[in-house]
Tab-separated table of C-alpha atoms and ligand atoms in Angstrom:
chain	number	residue	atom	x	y	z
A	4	UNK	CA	-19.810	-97.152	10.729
A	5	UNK	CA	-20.294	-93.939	9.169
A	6	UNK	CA	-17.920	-92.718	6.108
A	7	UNK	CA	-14.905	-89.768	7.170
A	8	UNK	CA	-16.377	-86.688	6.663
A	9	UNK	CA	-14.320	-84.566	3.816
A	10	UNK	CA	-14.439	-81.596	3.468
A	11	UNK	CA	-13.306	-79.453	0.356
A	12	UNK	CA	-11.249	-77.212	2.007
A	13	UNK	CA	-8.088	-74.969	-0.160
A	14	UNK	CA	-8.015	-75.793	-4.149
A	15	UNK	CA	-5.357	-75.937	-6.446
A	16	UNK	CA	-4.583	-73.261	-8.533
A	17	UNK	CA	-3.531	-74.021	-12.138
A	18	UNK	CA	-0.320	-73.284	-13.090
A	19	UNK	CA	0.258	-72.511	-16.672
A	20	UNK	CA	3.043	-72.596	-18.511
A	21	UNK	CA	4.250	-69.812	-21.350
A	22	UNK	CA	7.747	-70.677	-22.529
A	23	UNK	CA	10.060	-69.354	-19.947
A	24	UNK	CA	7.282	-67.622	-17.720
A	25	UNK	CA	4.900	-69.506	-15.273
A	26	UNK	CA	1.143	-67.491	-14.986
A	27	UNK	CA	-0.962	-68.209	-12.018
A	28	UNK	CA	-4.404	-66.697	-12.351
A	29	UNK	CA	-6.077	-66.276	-8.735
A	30	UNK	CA	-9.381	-65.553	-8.748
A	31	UNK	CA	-12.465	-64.641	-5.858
A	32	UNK	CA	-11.402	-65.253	-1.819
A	33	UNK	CA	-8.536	-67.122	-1.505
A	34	UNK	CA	-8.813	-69.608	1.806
A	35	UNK	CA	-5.692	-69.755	4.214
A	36	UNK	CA	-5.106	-73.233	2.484
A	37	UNK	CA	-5.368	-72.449	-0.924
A	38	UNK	CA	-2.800	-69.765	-0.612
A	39	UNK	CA	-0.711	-72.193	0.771
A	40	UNK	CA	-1.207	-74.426	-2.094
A	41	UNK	CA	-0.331	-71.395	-4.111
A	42	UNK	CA	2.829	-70.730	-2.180
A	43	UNK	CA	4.024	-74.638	-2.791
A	44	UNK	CA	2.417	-75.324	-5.833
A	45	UNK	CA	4.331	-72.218	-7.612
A	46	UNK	CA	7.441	-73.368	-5.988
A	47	UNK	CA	7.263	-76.688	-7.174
A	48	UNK	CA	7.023	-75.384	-10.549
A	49	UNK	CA	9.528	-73.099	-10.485
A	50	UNK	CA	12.486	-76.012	-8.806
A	51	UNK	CA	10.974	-77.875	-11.807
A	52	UNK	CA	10.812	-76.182	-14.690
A	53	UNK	CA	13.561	-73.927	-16.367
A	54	UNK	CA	10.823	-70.936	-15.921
A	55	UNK	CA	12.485	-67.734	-15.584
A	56	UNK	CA	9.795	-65.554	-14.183
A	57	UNK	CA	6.322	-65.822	-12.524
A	58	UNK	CA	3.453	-63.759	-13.246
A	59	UNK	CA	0.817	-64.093	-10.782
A	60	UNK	CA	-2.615	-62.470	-11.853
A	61	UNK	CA	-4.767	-61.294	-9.280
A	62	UNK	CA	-7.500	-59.051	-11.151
A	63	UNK	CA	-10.030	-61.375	-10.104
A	64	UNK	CA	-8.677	-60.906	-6.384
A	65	UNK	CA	-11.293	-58.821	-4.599
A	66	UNK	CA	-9.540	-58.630	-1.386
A	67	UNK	CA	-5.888	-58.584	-0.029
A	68	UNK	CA	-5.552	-58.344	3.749
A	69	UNK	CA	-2.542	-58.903	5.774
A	70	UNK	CA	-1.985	-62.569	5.539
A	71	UNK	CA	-2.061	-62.563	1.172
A	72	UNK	CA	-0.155	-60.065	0.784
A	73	UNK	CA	2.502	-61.539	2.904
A	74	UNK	CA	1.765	-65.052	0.861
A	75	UNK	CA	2.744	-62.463	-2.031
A	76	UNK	CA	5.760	-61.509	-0.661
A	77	UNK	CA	7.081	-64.680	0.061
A	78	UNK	CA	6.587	-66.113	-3.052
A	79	UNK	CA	8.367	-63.449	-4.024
A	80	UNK	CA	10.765	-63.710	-2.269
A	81	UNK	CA	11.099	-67.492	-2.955
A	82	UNK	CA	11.167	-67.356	-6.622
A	83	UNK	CA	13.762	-64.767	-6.638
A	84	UNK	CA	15.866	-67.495	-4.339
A	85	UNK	CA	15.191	-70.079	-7.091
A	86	UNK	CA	16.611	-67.177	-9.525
A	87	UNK	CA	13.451	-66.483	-11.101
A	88	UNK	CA	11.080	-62.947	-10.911
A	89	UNK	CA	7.883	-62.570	-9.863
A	90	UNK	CA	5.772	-59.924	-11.443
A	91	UNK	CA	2.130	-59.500	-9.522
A	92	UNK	CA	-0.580	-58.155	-12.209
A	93	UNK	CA	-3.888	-56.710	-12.227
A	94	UNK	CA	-4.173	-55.510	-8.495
A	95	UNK	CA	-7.607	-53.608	-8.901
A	96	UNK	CA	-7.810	-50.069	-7.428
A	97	UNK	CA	-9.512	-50.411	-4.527
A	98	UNK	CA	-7.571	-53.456	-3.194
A	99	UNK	CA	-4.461	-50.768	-3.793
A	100	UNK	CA	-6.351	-47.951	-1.595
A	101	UNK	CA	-6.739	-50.022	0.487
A	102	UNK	CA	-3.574	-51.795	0.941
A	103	UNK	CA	-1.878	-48.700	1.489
A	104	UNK	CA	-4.338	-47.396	4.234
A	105	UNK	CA	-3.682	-50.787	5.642
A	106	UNK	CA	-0.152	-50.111	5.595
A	107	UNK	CA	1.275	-52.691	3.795
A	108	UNK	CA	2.864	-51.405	0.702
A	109	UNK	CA	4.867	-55.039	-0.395
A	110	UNK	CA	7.829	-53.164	-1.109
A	111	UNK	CA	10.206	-55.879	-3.264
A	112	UNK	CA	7.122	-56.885	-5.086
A	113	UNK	CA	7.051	-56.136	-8.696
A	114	UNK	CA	3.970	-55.266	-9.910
A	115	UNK	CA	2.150	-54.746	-13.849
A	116	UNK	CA	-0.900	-53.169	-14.944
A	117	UNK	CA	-1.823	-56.349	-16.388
A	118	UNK	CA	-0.638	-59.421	-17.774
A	119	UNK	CA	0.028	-58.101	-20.875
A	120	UNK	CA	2.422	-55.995	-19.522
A	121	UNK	CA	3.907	-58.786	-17.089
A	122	UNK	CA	4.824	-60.461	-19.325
A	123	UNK	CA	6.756	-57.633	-21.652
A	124	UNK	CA	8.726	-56.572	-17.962
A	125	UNK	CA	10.359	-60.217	-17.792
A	126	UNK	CA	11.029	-60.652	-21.583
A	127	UNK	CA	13.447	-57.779	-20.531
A	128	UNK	CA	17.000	-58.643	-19.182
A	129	UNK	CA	16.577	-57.846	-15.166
A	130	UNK	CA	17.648	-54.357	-14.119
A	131	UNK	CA	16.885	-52.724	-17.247
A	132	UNK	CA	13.290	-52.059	-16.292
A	133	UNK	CA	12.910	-48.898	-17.542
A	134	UNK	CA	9.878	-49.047	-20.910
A	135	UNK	CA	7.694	-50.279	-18.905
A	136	UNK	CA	7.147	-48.170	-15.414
A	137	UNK	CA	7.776	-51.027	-13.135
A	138	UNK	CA	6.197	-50.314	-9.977
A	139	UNK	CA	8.741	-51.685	-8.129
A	140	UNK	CA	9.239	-51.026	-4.891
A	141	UNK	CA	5.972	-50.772	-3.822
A	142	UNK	CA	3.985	-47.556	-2.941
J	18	UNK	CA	-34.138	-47.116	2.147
J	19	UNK	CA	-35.083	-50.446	2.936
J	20	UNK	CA	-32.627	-52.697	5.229
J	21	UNK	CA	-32.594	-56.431	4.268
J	22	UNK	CA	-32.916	-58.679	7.383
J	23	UNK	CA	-30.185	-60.964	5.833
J	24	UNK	CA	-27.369	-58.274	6.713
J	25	UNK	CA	-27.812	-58.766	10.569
J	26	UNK	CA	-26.042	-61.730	11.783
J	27	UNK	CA	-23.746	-63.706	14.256
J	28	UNK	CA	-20.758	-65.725	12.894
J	29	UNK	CA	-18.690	-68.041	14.534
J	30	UNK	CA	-14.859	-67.796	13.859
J	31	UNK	CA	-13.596	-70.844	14.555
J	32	UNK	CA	-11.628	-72.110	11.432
J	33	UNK	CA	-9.977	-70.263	8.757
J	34	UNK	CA	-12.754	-70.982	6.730
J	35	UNK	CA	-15.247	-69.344	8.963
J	36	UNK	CA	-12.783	-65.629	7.874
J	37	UNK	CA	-13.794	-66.721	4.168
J	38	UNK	CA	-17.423	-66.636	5.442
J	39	UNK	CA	-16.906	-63.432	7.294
J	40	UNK	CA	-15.941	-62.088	4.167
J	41	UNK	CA	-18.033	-62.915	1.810
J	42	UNK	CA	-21.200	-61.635	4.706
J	43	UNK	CA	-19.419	-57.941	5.168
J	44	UNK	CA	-19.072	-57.729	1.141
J	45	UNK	CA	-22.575	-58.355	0.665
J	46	UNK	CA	-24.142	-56.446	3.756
J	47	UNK	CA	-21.923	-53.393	2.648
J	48	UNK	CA	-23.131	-53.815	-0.856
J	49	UNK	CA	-26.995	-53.713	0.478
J	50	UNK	CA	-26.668	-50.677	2.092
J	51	UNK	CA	-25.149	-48.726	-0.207
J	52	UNK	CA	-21.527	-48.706	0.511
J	53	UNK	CA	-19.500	-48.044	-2.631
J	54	UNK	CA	-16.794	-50.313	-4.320
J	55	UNK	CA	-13.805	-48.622	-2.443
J	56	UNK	CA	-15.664	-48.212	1.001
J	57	UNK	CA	-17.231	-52.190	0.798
J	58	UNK	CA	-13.240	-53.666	0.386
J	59	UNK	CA	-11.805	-51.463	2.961
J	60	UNK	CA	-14.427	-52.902	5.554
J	61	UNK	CA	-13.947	-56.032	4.098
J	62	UNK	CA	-10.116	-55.789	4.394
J	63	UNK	CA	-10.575	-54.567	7.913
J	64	UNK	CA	-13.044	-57.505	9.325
J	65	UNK	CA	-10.806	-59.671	7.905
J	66	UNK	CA	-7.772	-58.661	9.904
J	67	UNK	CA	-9.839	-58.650	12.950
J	68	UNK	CA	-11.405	-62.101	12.692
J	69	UNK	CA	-8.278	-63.566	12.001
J	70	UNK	CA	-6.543	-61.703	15.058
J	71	UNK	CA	-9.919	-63.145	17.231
J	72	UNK	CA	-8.994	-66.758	15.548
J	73	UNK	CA	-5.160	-66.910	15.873
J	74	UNK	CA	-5.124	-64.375	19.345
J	75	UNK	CA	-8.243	-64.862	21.257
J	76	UNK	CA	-8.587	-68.520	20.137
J	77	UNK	CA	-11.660	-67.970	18.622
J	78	UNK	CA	-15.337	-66.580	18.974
J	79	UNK	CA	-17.463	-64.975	17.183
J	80	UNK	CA	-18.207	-61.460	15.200
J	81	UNK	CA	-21.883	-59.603	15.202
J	82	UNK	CA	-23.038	-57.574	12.215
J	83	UNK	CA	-25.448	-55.166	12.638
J	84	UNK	CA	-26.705	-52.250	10.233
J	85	UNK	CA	-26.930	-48.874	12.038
J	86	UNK	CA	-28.868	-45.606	10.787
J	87	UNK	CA	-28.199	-41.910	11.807
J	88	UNK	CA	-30.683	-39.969	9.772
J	89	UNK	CA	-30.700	-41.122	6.115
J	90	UNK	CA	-26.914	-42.508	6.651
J	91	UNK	CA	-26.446	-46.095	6.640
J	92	UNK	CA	-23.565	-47.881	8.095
J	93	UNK	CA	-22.725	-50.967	9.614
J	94	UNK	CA	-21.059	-52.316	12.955
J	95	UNK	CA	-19.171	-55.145	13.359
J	96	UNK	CA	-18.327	-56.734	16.533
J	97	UNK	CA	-15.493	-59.280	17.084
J	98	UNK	CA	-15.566	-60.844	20.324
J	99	UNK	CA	-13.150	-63.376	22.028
J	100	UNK	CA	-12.721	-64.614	25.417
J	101	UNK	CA	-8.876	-65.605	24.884
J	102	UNK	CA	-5.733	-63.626	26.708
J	103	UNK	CA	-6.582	-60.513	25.929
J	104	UNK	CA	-4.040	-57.713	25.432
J	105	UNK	CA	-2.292	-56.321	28.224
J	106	UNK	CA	-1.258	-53.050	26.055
J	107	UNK	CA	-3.388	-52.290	23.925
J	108	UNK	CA	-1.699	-49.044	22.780
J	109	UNK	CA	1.276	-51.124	22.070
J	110	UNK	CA	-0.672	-53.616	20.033
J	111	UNK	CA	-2.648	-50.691	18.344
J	112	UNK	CA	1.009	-49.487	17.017
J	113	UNK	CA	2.080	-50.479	13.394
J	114	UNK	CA	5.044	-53.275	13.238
J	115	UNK	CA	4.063	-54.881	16.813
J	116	UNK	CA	3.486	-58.359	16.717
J	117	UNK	CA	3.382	-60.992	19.988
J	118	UNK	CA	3.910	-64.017	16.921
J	119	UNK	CA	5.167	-63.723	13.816
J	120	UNK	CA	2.885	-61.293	12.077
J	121	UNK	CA	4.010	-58.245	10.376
J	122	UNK	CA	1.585	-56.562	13.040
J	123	UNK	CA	-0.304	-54.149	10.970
J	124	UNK	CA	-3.459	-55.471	11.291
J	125	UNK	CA	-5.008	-54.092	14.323
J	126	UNK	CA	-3.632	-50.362	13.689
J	127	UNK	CA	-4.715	-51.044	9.530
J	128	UNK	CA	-7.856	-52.134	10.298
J	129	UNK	CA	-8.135	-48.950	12.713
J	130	UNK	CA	-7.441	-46.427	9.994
J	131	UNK	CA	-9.642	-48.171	7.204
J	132	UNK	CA	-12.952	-47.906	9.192
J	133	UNK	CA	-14.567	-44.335	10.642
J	134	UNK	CA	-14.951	-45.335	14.186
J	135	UNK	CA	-12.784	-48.297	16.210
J	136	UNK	CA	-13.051	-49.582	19.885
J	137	UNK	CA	-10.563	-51.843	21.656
J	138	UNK	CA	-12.004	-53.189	24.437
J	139	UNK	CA	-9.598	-55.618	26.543
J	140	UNK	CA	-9.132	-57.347	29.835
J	141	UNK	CA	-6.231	-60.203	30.269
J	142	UNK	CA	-7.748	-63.483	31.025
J	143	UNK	CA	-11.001	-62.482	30.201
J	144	UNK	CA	-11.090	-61.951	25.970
J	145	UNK	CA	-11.083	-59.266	23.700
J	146	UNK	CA	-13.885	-57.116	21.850
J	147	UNK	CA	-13.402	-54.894	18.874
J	148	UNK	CA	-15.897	-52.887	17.371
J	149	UNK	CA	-15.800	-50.948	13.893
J	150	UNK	CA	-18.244	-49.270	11.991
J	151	UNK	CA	-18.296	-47.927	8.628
J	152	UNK	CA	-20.894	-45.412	6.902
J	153	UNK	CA	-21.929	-45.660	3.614
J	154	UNK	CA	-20.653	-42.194	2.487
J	155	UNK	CA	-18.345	-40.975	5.141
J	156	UNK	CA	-19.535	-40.472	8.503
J	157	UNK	CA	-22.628	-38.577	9.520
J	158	UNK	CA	-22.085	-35.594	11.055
J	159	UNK	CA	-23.250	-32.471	10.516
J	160	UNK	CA	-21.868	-30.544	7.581
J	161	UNK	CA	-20.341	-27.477	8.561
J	162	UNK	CA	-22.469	-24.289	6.502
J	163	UNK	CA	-19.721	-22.895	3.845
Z	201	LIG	N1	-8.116	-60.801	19.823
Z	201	LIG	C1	-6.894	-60.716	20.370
Z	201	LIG	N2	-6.595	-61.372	21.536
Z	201	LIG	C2	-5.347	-61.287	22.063
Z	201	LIG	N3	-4.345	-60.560	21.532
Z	201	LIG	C3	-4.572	-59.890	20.400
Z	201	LIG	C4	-5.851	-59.908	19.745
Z	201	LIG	N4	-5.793	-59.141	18.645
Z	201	LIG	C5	-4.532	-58.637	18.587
Z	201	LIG	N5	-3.793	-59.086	19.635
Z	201	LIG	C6	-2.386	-58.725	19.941
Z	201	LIG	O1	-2.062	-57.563	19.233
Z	201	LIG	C7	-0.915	-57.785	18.407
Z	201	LIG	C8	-1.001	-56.941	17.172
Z	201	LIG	O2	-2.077	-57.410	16.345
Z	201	LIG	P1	-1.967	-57.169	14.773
Z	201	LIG	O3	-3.160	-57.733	14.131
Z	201	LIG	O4	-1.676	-55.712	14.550
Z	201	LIG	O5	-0.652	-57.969	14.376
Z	201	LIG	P2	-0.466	-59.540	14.204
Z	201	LIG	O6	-1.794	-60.230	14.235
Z	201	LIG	O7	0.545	-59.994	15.193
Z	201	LIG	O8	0.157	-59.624	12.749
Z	201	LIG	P3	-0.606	-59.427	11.337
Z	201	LIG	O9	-2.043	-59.125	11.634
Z	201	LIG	O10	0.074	-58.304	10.651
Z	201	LIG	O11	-0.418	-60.726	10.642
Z	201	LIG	C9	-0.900	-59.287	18.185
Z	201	LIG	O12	0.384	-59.760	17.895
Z	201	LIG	C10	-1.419	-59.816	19.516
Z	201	LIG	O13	-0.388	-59.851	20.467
Z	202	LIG	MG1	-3.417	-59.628	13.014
């Protein structure tokens, strides 16, 4: 008999908790799976926690095609159903260029400089997102 | 400048892992040969959109990389080939929003404007072939004299 073969395919992404706010930090090529074990696992957190926002930090994300940023989007869209926000950080400058060349601009995704500044847009009450240049709305 | 032998290859794109792969080969070839940060993620971006349209559309197959040269100007081609369905019209599929499944159906035309030179090449029932290419810095024609 010979053992199953297993393979390591997706990995969990840790989920951190800071008071109200949940902070994902994605980092290097995200798999199909793993960004589905995003999508659930940030979910999950959010249903079970009394987290108020979700900053998701992808300045260690070197590329976002099609299929990410929609796993973005949905998220975002998700959390917002489970009356929380999602703020995306850190998208570097050349995954922006070419994003929009791409034409996918995410509109409905909130986005900061970086975490530092994610976390300053949610400590403000929603719709008063004025200090801080929220790109919201995409490009 | 000197080509390393490890940039020419043939992948198989049969699992979503294999895209991961194709990734992580385009970064690296479009590193060696110059490409610059901006230039390397937009071909990148671009294979990435393909292979997954020749794994989800064409059912799988496979995607050549080869470096190319005109004069000192290095670039490289990428060929995705399938032998699924193939697309019946292609200047349909080629337009932004159109999607046969549930995609948001800017992949093919995205992919089309982040690359310098595109070819869809498509028969139904026999499979689809795309090929891209990308220069290092811009494409290689002739400056015009000022
Ligand atoms: N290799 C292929 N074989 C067969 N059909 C294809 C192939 N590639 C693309 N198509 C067709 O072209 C359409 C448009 O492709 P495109 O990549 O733009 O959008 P999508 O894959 O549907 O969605 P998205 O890429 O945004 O997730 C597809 O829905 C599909 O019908
Ligand atoms: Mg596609």
């Amino acid at each position: 008999m010979t053992c199953p073969r297993t393979e390591v395919i997706g990995a969990h992404v840790p989920v951190l908790t800071l008071g109200d706010v949940l902070l994902v930090t994605v980092q290097g090529d995200l798999d199909d799976q793993t960004a589905e074990y995003l999508r659930q696992d940030i979910t999950r957190a959010v249903a079970e926690t009394t987290a108020t926002g979700v900053v998701i930090d992808v300045s260690g994300v070197e590329v976002v095609d099609s299929f990410l940023g929609r796993v973005l989007a949905d998220i975002a869209a998700t959390v917002k159903l489970l009356a929380a926000r999602t703020v995306v950080a850190g998208i570097r400058p050349a995954v922006a260029i070419t994003l929009v060349e791409l034409g996918l601009t995410l509109p409905g995704l909130c986005t900061a400089l970086h975490v530092e500044q994610a976390l300053r847009l949610l400590r403000e009450p929603s719709g008063t997102h004025r200090g801080a240049h929220p790109r919201q709305g995409g490009v | 400048m000197h080509v390393p032998s490890t940039v020419a290859a043939r992948l198989p794109i049969g699992s979503d892992m294999d895209l991961t792969w194709i990734r992580q080969h385009v970064r690296q070839a479009a590193a060696e040969l110059g490409f610059g940060l901006v230039q390397q993620t937009k071909l990148v971006t671009a294979a990435s959109e393909l292979a997954r349209n020749t794994l989800v559309h064409g059912g799988g197959g496979h995607m050549e990389c080869t470096p190319v040269a005109r004069g000192r100007i290095h670039g490289l081609r990428l060929v995705f080939t399938d032998s699924g369905p193939g697309i019946p019209d292609t200047e349909l599929a080629l337009s932004d929003g159109y999607t046969s499944g549930g995609g948001l159906g800017m992949g093919l035309g995205g992919a089309r404007r982040l690359v310098h030179e595109f070819t869809l090449d498509s028969r139904p029932g026999e499979g689809t072939t795309v090929t891209i290419t990308a220069w290092a810095s811009g494409p290689p024609y002739p400056r015009r004299a000022l």
